[in-house]
Short mmCIF file of C-alpha atoms in Angstrom, two decimals:
data_model
loop_
_atom_site.label_atom_id
_atom_site.label_comp_id
_atom_site.label_asym_id
_atom_site.label_seq_id
_atom_site.Cartn_x
_atom_site.Cartn_y
_atom_site.Cartn_z
CA MET A 503 38.84 -10.14 -7.21
CA ASP A 504 38.86 -10.26 -3.42
CA ASP A 505 36.54 -12.48 -1.35
CA ARG A 506 33.77 -9.88 -1.27
CA GLU A 507 33.78 -9.29 -5.01
CA ARG A 508 33.84 -13.00 -5.84
CA ALA A 509 30.99 -13.71 -3.41
CA LEU A 510 28.89 -10.89 -4.85
CA ASP A 511 29.64 -12.01 -8.39
CA THR A 512 28.54 -15.54 -7.54
CA ALA A 513 25.36 -14.28 -5.88
CA HIS A 514 24.51 -12.17 -8.94
CA ARG A 515 25.09 -15.07 -11.32
CA ARG A 516 23.07 -17.52 -9.23
CA ALA A 517 20.24 -15.04 -8.70
CA ALA A 518 20.03 -14.39 -12.43
CA GLU A 519 19.91 -18.14 -13.09
CA PHE A 520 17.00 -18.51 -10.67
CA LEU A 521 15.07 -15.62 -12.20
CA ASP A 522 15.63 -17.05 -15.69
CA THR A 523 13.87 -20.29 -14.67
CA LEU A 524 10.65 -18.66 -13.41
CA ASP A 525 8.61 -19.12 -16.56
CA ASP A 526 9.25 -22.86 -16.76
CA ARG A 527 9.91 -24.14 -13.25
CA PRO A 528 7.08 -25.57 -11.10
CA VAL A 529 5.66 -22.75 -9.04
CA TRP A 530 5.33 -24.71 -5.79
CA PRO A 531 8.47 -26.14 -4.08
CA ARG A 532 9.51 -29.66 -4.98
CA ALA A 533 11.29 -30.38 -1.70
CA SER A 534 9.91 -30.68 1.82
CA LEU A 535 11.13 -28.96 4.95
CA GLU A 536 12.68 -32.23 6.09
CA GLU A 537 14.64 -32.54 2.84
CA MET A 538 15.86 -28.97 3.19
CA LEU A 539 16.91 -29.58 6.79
CA THR A 540 18.94 -32.53 5.58
CA ALA A 541 20.46 -30.55 2.72
CA PHE A 542 21.60 -27.68 4.91
CA GLY A 543 22.22 -29.70 8.06
CA GLY A 544 25.13 -31.61 9.51
CA PRO A 545 27.66 -30.43 12.07
CA LEU A 546 29.03 -26.91 12.02
CA PRO A 547 32.33 -27.07 10.07
CA GLU A 548 35.52 -26.61 12.06
CA ALA A 549 37.41 -24.74 9.35
CA GLU A 550 36.69 -21.66 7.30
CA SER A 551 35.28 -21.91 3.76
CA ASP A 552 35.63 -19.71 0.73
CA PRO A 553 32.73 -17.16 0.76
CA ALA A 554 32.04 -17.52 -2.99
CA ALA A 555 31.93 -21.31 -2.64
CA VAL A 556 29.47 -21.00 0.26
CA VAL A 557 27.18 -18.74 -1.80
CA ASP A 558 27.32 -21.20 -4.69
CA GLU A 559 26.50 -24.05 -2.32
CA ILE A 560 23.51 -22.13 -0.93
CA ALA A 561 22.07 -21.61 -4.40
CA ARG A 562 22.59 -25.23 -5.41
CA LEU A 563 21.09 -26.75 -2.26
CA ALA A 564 18.23 -24.27 -1.97
CA ASP A 565 16.76 -24.60 -5.45
CA PRO A 566 14.36 -27.56 -4.90
CA GLY A 567 12.80 -25.85 -1.88
CA LEU A 568 12.22 -22.45 -3.48
CA VAL A 569 8.75 -21.24 -4.50
CA ALA A 570 8.49 -19.18 -7.67
CA ILE A 571 7.01 -16.15 -5.92
CA PRO A 572 8.76 -13.65 -8.24
CA GLY A 573 7.10 -15.24 -11.29
CA GLY A 574 3.78 -14.46 -12.92
CA ARG A 575 1.74 -17.46 -11.74
CA PHE A 576 2.13 -17.35 -7.98
CA PHE A 577 -1.38 -16.46 -6.76
CA GLY A 578 -1.14 -17.77 -3.20
CA PHE A 579 -1.95 -15.80 -0.05
CA VAL A 580 -1.47 -12.08 -0.92
CA ILE A 581 2.18 -11.91 -1.97
CA GLY A 582 3.57 -9.62 -4.63
CA GLY A 583 6.49 -10.30 -6.94
CA THR A 584 9.58 -8.12 -6.90
CA HIS A 585 9.84 -5.20 -9.30
CA PRO A 586 13.31 -4.98 -10.91
CA ALA A 587 14.07 -1.54 -9.43
CA ALA A 588 13.08 -2.73 -5.96
CA LEU A 589 15.17 -5.89 -6.22
CA ALA A 590 18.30 -4.04 -7.27
CA ALA A 591 17.76 -1.34 -4.64
CA ASP A 592 17.44 -4.03 -1.98
CA TRP A 593 20.86 -5.37 -2.97
CA LEU A 594 22.24 -1.87 -2.42
CA VAL A 595 20.58 -1.75 1.00
CA SER A 596 22.48 -4.88 2.03
CA ALA A 597 25.74 -3.54 0.60
CA TRP A 598 25.33 -0.17 2.33
CA ASP A 599 24.46 -1.85 5.67
CA GLN A 600 22.90 1.29 7.17
CA ASN A 601 21.30 1.08 10.64
CA SER A 602 18.36 3.26 9.68
CA GLY A 603 16.80 4.47 12.90
CA SER A 604 18.43 7.90 13.13
CA SER A 605 18.64 10.68 10.56
CA ARG A 606 21.87 11.91 12.13
CA LEU A 607 23.47 8.49 11.82
CA THR A 608 22.16 7.43 8.37
CA PRO A 609 20.80 10.53 6.58
CA THR A 610 20.67 8.98 3.11
CA THR A 611 18.39 6.07 3.89
CA VAL A 612 16.24 8.03 6.33
CA ALA A 613 15.74 10.73 3.68
CA MET A 614 14.75 8.13 1.09
CA GLU A 615 12.26 6.55 3.49
CA ARG A 616 10.85 9.91 4.42
CA ILE A 617 10.28 10.80 0.76
CA ALA A 618 8.84 7.35 0.07
CA GLY A 619 6.40 7.88 2.93
CA ARG A 620 5.47 11.29 1.58
CA TRP A 621 4.80 9.83 -1.86
CA MET A 622 2.62 7.12 -0.34
CA LEU A 623 0.54 9.65 1.58
CA GLU A 624 -0.04 11.50 -1.69
CA LEU A 625 -1.04 8.31 -3.51
CA PHE A 626 -3.43 7.29 -0.73
CA GLY A 627 -4.91 10.77 -0.29
CA LEU A 628 -3.94 10.81 3.40
CA PRO A 629 -2.82 13.81 5.48
CA SER A 630 0.67 14.96 4.47
CA SER A 631 1.57 15.56 8.12
CA ALA A 632 0.99 11.93 9.18
CA SER A 633 3.88 9.83 10.44
CA VAL A 634 4.97 6.87 8.30
CA GLY A 635 6.95 4.13 10.02
CA PHE A 636 8.53 1.34 7.98
CA VAL A 637 8.11 -2.01 9.71
CA THR A 638 8.31 -5.67 8.68
CA GLY A 639 4.78 -6.01 7.32
CA GLY A 640 1.06 -5.72 7.97
CA GLN A 641 1.27 -7.51 11.30
CA LEU A 642 3.73 -5.05 12.81
CA ALA A 643 1.99 -2.16 11.07
CA ASN A 644 -1.27 -3.07 12.79
CA PHE A 645 0.54 -3.50 16.10
CA THR A 646 2.30 -0.14 15.73
CA CYS A 647 -0.87 1.75 14.87
CA LEU A 648 -2.91 0.10 17.62
CA ALA A 649 -0.16 0.82 20.16
CA ALA A 650 -0.41 4.51 19.26
CA ALA A 651 -4.20 4.26 19.42
CA ARG A 652 -4.13 2.64 22.86
CA GLY A 653 -2.05 5.45 24.35
CA ALA A 654 -4.06 8.16 22.62
CA VAL A 655 -7.53 7.02 23.72
CA LEU A 656 -6.29 6.61 27.30
CA ALA A 657 -4.77 10.10 27.20
CA ARG A 658 -8.15 11.47 26.17
CA VAL A 659 -9.55 10.33 29.53
CA GLY A 660 -6.57 11.61 31.47
CA TRP A 661 -4.52 8.42 31.75
CA ASP A 662 -0.77 8.63 31.01
CA LEU A 663 0.07 5.12 29.83
CA ALA A 664 3.83 5.66 29.72
CA GLU A 665 3.85 6.82 33.34
CA ARG A 666 1.11 4.76 34.95
CA GLY A 667 1.06 1.57 32.91
CA LEU A 668 -1.88 -0.56 31.85
CA ARG A 669 -2.66 -2.66 34.93
CA THR A 670 -5.27 -0.34 36.48
CA ALA A 671 -6.00 1.78 33.40
CA PRO A 672 -9.56 2.45 32.21
CA ARG A 673 -10.90 -0.40 30.12
CA ILE A 674 -10.58 0.17 26.36
CA ARG A 675 -13.24 -1.21 24.05
CA LEU A 676 -11.59 -2.69 20.97
CA VAL A 677 -14.24 -3.11 18.27
CA VAL A 678 -13.47 -5.31 15.24
CA GLY A 679 -15.32 -6.78 12.28
CA ALA A 680 -16.37 -10.40 12.08
CA ASP A 681 -14.17 -10.89 8.99
CA ARG A 682 -11.09 -9.02 10.18
CA HIS A 683 -7.64 -10.35 9.38
CA GLY A 684 -6.01 -12.51 12.04
CA SER A 685 -3.19 -9.99 12.44
CA ILE A 686 -5.65 -7.67 14.22
CA ASP A 687 -6.29 -10.28 16.91
CA ARG A 688 -2.59 -11.03 17.17
CA ALA A 689 -1.70 -7.36 17.51
CA ALA A 690 -4.41 -7.00 20.14
CA ARG A 691 -2.91 -9.92 22.07
CA PHE A 692 0.52 -8.29 21.98
CA LEU A 693 -1.10 -5.16 23.43
CA GLY A 694 -2.83 -6.94 26.31
CA PHE A 695 -6.31 -7.56 24.84
CA GLY A 696 -7.64 -11.10 25.21
CA ARG A 697 -9.99 -12.67 22.67
CA ALA A 698 -12.89 -12.36 25.10
CA GLU A 699 -12.28 -8.61 25.32
CA LEU A 700 -12.79 -7.96 21.60
CA THR A 701 -16.19 -6.63 20.59
CA VAL A 702 -17.11 -8.22 17.27
CA VAL A 703 -19.45 -6.52 14.79
CA GLU A 704 -21.42 -8.47 12.19
CA SER A 705 -20.47 -8.32 8.51
CA ASP A 706 -22.33 -8.94 5.27
CA ASP A 707 -21.92 -11.85 2.85
CA GLN A 708 -18.77 -10.32 1.32
CA GLY A 709 -17.13 -9.53 4.68
CA ARG A 710 -17.96 -5.82 4.99
CA MET A 711 -18.74 -4.50 8.48
CA ARG A 712 -22.44 -3.57 8.68
CA PRO A 713 -23.02 0.09 9.64
CA ASP A 714 -26.29 -0.68 11.44
CA ALA A 715 -24.53 -3.33 13.53
CA LEU A 716 -21.71 -0.91 14.39
CA GLN A 717 -24.23 1.72 15.46
CA ARG A 718 -26.00 -0.73 17.78
CA THR A 719 -22.70 -1.95 19.21
CA LEU A 720 -21.29 1.48 19.97
CA ASP A 721 -24.56 2.69 21.49
CA GLN A 722 -24.19 0.01 24.15
CA GLY A 723 -21.06 1.29 25.88
CA ARG A 724 -18.90 4.22 26.90
CA GLY A 725 -15.24 4.94 27.60
CA PRO A 726 -12.01 4.75 25.58
CA LEU A 727 -12.79 3.24 22.19
CA ILE A 728 -10.85 1.88 19.18
CA VAL A 729 -12.65 0.70 16.03
CA CYS A 730 -10.80 -1.38 13.43
CA LEU A 731 -12.00 -1.23 9.82
CA GLN A 732 -10.64 -2.98 6.75
CA ALA A 733 -9.51 -2.09 3.24
CA GLY A 734 -9.32 -5.38 1.37
CA GLU A 735 -10.75 -8.46 3.09
CA VAL A 736 -8.20 -11.22 2.58
CA HIS A 737 -10.65 -13.71 0.99
CA THR A 738 -13.03 -11.52 -1.01
CA GLY A 739 -10.96 -8.37 -1.40
CA THR A 740 -13.93 -6.28 -0.29
CA PHE A 741 -13.69 -2.88 1.43
CA ASP A 742 -15.63 -1.63 4.43
CA ASP A 743 -17.97 1.28 3.72
CA PHE A 744 -15.75 3.94 5.28
CA ALA A 745 -18.06 6.82 4.39
CA ALA A 746 -20.84 5.20 6.44
CA LEU A 747 -18.79 3.65 9.27
CA LEU A 748 -16.31 6.40 10.14
CA PRO A 749 -18.92 9.03 11.10
CA ILE A 750 -20.59 6.51 13.40
CA ALA A 751 -17.30 5.65 15.09
CA HIS A 752 -16.14 9.25 15.45
CA ALA A 753 -19.51 10.33 16.82
CA HIS A 754 -18.78 7.93 19.70
CA GLY A 755 -15.27 9.32 20.23
CA ALA A 756 -13.44 6.38 18.69
CA TRP A 757 -9.96 6.18 17.27
CA VAL A 758 -10.50 4.51 13.88
CA HIS A 759 -7.79 2.26 12.48
CA VAL A 760 -7.85 0.90 8.91
CA ASP A 761 -6.13 -2.41 8.19
CA GLY A 762 -5.25 -2.07 4.49
CA ALA A 763 -2.31 -4.39 3.89
CA PHE A 764 -3.06 -4.58 0.17
CA GLY A 765 -6.21 -2.49 -0.08
CA LEU A 766 -4.88 0.99 0.66
CA TRP A 767 -3.19 0.92 -2.74
CA ALA A 768 -6.58 1.03 -4.49
CA ALA A 769 -6.57 4.76 -3.75
CA ALA A 770 -3.73 5.15 -6.29
CA SER A 771 -6.03 4.19 -9.18
CA GLU A 772 -8.75 6.50 -10.46
CA SER A 773 -10.98 3.56 -11.34
CA LEU A 774 -10.46 1.73 -8.02
CA ARG A 775 -10.34 4.78 -5.75
CA PRO A 776 -14.11 4.74 -5.01
CA LEU A 777 -13.48 1.58 -2.96
CA THR A 778 -11.57 3.75 -0.46
CA ALA A 779 -14.03 6.66 -0.26
CA GLY A 780 -14.01 8.13 3.26
CA MET A 781 -10.88 6.19 4.29
CA ALA A 782 -8.80 9.33 4.74
CA ASP A 783 -10.89 10.38 7.75
CA ALA A 784 -9.47 7.57 9.90
CA ASP A 785 -6.79 8.05 12.57
CA SER A 786 -4.31 5.37 11.48
CA TRP A 787 -3.70 3.06 8.56
CA ALA A 788 -1.61 -0.10 8.07
CA THR A 789 -0.35 -1.32 4.71
CA ASP A 790 2.40 -3.29 2.97
CA ALA A 791 4.76 -2.53 0.11
CA HIS A 792 5.77 -6.18 -0.33
CA LYS A 793 2.26 -6.94 -1.50
CA THR A 794 0.77 -4.60 -4.07
CA LEU A 795 3.81 -2.35 -4.62
CA ASN A 796 5.99 -5.41 -5.33
CA VAL A 797 9.07 -4.71 -3.21
CA PRO A 798 11.06 -7.58 -1.62
CA TYR A 799 10.21 -8.87 1.82
CA ASP A 800 10.00 -7.24 4.24
CA CYS A 801 8.34 -3.84 4.03
CA GLY A 802 5.19 -2.65 5.81
CA MET A 803 4.05 0.84 6.75
CA ALA A 804 2.35 2.11 9.89
CA ILE A 805 0.70 5.48 9.24
CA VAL A 806 -0.59 7.62 12.11
CA ARG A 807 -2.48 10.88 11.55
CA ASP A 808 -0.86 12.75 14.46
CA PRO A 809 2.87 12.04 14.83
CA ALA A 810 2.65 13.05 18.49
CA ASP A 811 0.68 9.86 19.14
CA SER A 812 3.48 7.82 17.55
CA ILE A 813 6.12 9.62 19.60
CA ALA A 814 4.16 9.05 22.81
CA ALA A 815 4.08 5.32 22.13
CA PHE A 816 7.62 4.74 20.84
CA ARG A 817 10.18 7.45 21.60
CA THR A 818 12.86 5.80 23.70
CA GLY A 819 14.96 8.43 25.42
CA GLY A 820 18.38 7.13 26.32
CA ASP A 821 21.33 9.38 26.93
CA TYR A 822 23.45 7.86 24.15
CA LEU A 823 20.89 8.22 21.34
CA ILE A 824 20.99 11.18 18.99
CA TYR A 825 17.62 12.82 18.36
CA SER A 826 16.87 15.03 15.39
CA GLY A 827 13.21 15.90 14.87
CA LEU A 828 10.94 12.98 13.93
CA ASP A 829 13.19 9.99 13.33
CA PRO A 830 12.28 6.42 12.31
CA TRP A 831 12.81 5.09 15.81
CA ASP A 832 10.21 7.58 17.07
CA VAL A 833 7.36 5.97 15.13
CA THR A 834 7.99 2.20 15.26
CA PRO A 835 9.01 -0.38 17.90
CA GLU A 836 12.47 -0.88 16.38
CA LEU A 837 15.73 0.91 17.07
CA SER A 838 18.10 -1.09 14.87
CA ARG A 839 16.86 -2.16 11.44
CA ARG A 840 17.71 -2.31 7.75
CA ALA A 841 16.60 0.46 5.38
CA ARG A 842 13.56 -1.41 4.15
CA GLY A 843 11.95 1.73 2.72
CA VAL A 844 14.66 2.21 0.09
CA PRO A 845 13.22 -0.41 -2.33
CA ALA A 846 9.82 1.27 -1.92
CA TRP A 847 11.40 4.57 -2.96
CA ALA A 848 13.04 2.85 -5.93
CA VAL A 849 9.90 1.22 -7.32
CA MET A 850 7.82 4.39 -6.93
CA ARG A 851 10.58 6.41 -8.59
CA SER A 852 10.75 3.85 -11.40
CA LEU A 853 7.01 3.56 -12.02
CA GLY A 854 5.90 7.09 -11.25
CA ARG A 855 2.29 7.96 -10.44
CA SER A 856 0.95 6.75 -13.80
CA GLY A 857 2.91 3.50 -13.66
CA ILE A 858 1.59 2.69 -10.20
CA GLU A 859 -1.96 3.34 -11.41
CA THR A 860 -1.34 1.12 -14.43
CA LEU A 861 -0.04 -1.63 -12.13
CA LEU A 862 -3.17 -1.44 -9.97
CA ASP A 863 -5.50 -1.48 -12.95
CA ARG A 864 -3.65 -4.43 -14.48
CA LEU A 865 -3.90 -6.44 -11.25
CA HIS A 866 -7.65 -5.82 -11.19
CA ALA A 867 -8.00 -6.68 -14.88
CA ASN A 868 -6.10 -9.94 -14.32
CA ALA A 869 -8.39 -10.79 -11.42
CA THR A 870 -11.55 -10.22 -13.45
CA ALA A 871 -10.13 -12.24 -16.35
CA MET A 872 -9.25 -15.09 -13.98
CA ALA A 873 -12.75 -14.99 -12.49
CA ARG A 874 -14.38 -15.13 -15.94
CA GLY A 875 -12.21 -18.06 -16.96
CA LEU A 876 -12.85 -20.00 -13.77
CA ALA A 877 -16.60 -19.39 -13.89
CA ALA A 878 -16.66 -20.86 -17.39
CA ILE A 879 -15.33 -24.21 -16.13
CA ASP A 880 -18.14 -26.69 -15.52
CA GLY A 881 -18.49 -27.29 -11.78
CA VAL A 882 -16.48 -24.26 -10.64
CA GLU A 883 -18.19 -21.48 -8.68
CA VAL A 884 -16.62 -18.04 -8.13
CA VAL A 885 -17.71 -17.11 -4.62
CA ASN A 886 -16.91 -13.41 -4.29
CA ASP A 887 -17.61 -10.16 -6.09
CA VAL A 888 -14.31 -9.43 -7.83
CA ASP A 889 -14.13 -5.73 -7.03
CA TYR A 890 -10.39 -5.67 -6.50
CA THR A 891 -7.60 -8.26 -6.77
CA GLN A 892 -8.97 -11.36 -5.01
CA VAL A 893 -10.74 -14.31 -6.66
CA MET A 894 -12.23 -17.05 -4.48
CA PHE A 895 -13.61 -20.21 -6.05
CA ARG A 896 -14.71 -23.74 -5.18
CA LEU A 897 -16.26 -26.95 -6.43
CA HIS A 898 -19.59 -28.28 -5.21
CA GLU A 899 -18.05 -30.54 -2.55
CA ASP A 900 -15.54 -29.42 0.09
CA ASP A 901 -13.38 -32.55 -0.28
CA ALA A 902 -13.22 -32.05 -4.03
CA THR A 903 -12.24 -28.40 -3.54
CA ALA A 904 -9.41 -29.33 -1.18
CA ALA A 905 -8.25 -32.08 -3.56
CA LEU A 906 -8.25 -29.62 -6.45
CA GLY A 907 -6.09 -27.25 -4.44
CA GLN A 908 -3.52 -29.98 -3.82
CA ALA A 909 -3.65 -31.05 -7.46
CA ILE A 910 -2.97 -27.49 -8.66
CA LEU A 911 0.17 -27.28 -6.53
CA ALA A 912 1.35 -30.72 -7.62
CA GLU A 913 0.70 -29.99 -11.32
CA GLY A 914 3.02 -26.99 -11.05
CA THR A 915 1.66 -24.46 -13.54
CA ALA A 916 0.42 -22.09 -10.83
CA ALA A 917 -0.02 -21.75 -7.09
CA VAL A 918 -3.27 -20.92 -5.33
CA THR A 919 -3.92 -21.47 -1.65
CA GLY A 920 -6.81 -22.99 0.25
CA ALA A 921 -9.05 -21.31 2.78
CA GLU A 922 -12.43 -21.58 4.44
CA TRP A 923 -15.26 -19.13 3.82
CA ARG A 924 -18.56 -19.28 5.68
CA GLY A 925 -17.83 -22.85 6.72
CA ARG A 926 -17.00 -24.06 3.20
CA ALA A 927 -13.67 -25.02 1.65
CA THR A 928 -12.49 -22.57 -0.99
CA LEU A 929 -9.42 -21.74 -3.05
CA ARG A 930 -8.01 -18.21 -3.15
CA CYS A 931 -6.31 -16.59 -6.10
CA SER A 932 -4.66 -13.25 -5.35
CA MET A 933 -3.50 -11.00 -8.18
CA SER A 934 -0.54 -9.24 -6.61
CA SER A 935 2.40 -9.45 -9.02
CA TRP A 936 3.61 -6.99 -11.64
CA ALA A 937 4.95 -10.00 -13.55
CA THR A 938 1.55 -11.63 -14.23
CA THR A 939 0.56 -11.46 -17.90
CA THR A 940 -2.59 -12.42 -19.76
CA ASP A 941 -0.70 -15.53 -20.90
CA ASP A 942 -0.11 -16.46 -17.25
CA VAL A 943 -3.84 -16.13 -16.60
CA ASP A 944 -4.71 -18.22 -19.67
CA ARG A 945 -2.17 -20.93 -18.80
CA THR A 946 -3.53 -21.13 -15.25
CA ILE A 947 -7.16 -21.39 -16.39
CA ALA A 948 -6.20 -24.09 -18.89
CA ALA A 949 -4.37 -26.08 -16.22
CA ILE A 950 -7.27 -25.85 -13.75
CA THR A 951 -9.70 -26.85 -16.53
CA ARG A 952 -7.67 -29.99 -17.22
CA LEU A 953 -7.58 -30.88 -13.53
CA VAL A 954 -11.31 -30.33 -13.01
CA LEU A 955 -12.37 -32.31 -16.09
CA THR A 956 -10.09 -35.31 -15.53
#
């Protein structure tokens, strides 16, 4: 074998070894950042090294600092595992090394992403003519959609943002919910909106924007308007009432954006679809595939109802670029990038419509089973209504809740992550992985029971 074949063979062997340990290894890393800096540090070598030996060294040194995200008991943040078809397809993406911005340059990967986007629009019940841009994740998806929204609402009042810039443009009202995800604020900052410029609308006890509060807020102003709604609040998993909120926003001339990093996928399940009722009437939607669809990092999608608004925000020009209809670089901020939509195509092709629905229903069933088990532990309170995939729980005292969170990670059976909800410490359990079984749920409940009662 040549250097490339030996390096790939070593990577395959070492990857398989890691995946084989997932059921038994501690879920949380056993090494600190400082230890990993020491392991990988030292001076840059003067001489060349054998590629296969370097890959083997990476696997050996990295192992203590790896988190078992691909396993069935990682419930931290909102992070999916990696479906086998998506993992293998991602290896092909690296081997192919296609710069996937132009359909003329890389027709295979652009075609696969275009079909993957089309399948997603069908699953979500969104307009088939919408643009779908593959970006790094929910953060860039929100940024991409809001950039298109900014240009579009200014164009409606006669302001050409690309020509005249933002400095003296009409003021845009950016209206957000009190329990929005932090990526909305960060995207707004990237787009020139300061925190003091955001108009915040009250939400209910589960984090849903209140329609009466939105009505009062929008009645108090005029001019270019963007309203951000949410499909899947990151703590409770709750969904805004789109059927009530969207008519209010559109009656005031707003562009409505839906942040649905993991929540948009509920539309792919007949039983969960009512959570998304009315969502399809929005103007843009942000979601991830590396959450609920279980593809490798990174893969987010920015969906815009009218592709012309995407083109207005992102088409570059440039006399050396080759344009052919609506290309990937027309609908996202990137020109050069990997073909991150290919694993999304692979997992949807592997699961099919019924398999995706089964995945969604299983994630929800695992969440409800986890909530029942946690609620049965003396002293544990489940805080949220488990309508989707999120379970939030706590003990009576904040310090005890935080200590329990640290103890769970140290014990190693599972990983949950801490948060704060309505001023109280909580622990969040997100059901996001295809690999989670009922045994994983039972083992996690048993471990938490032991920790609480000792």
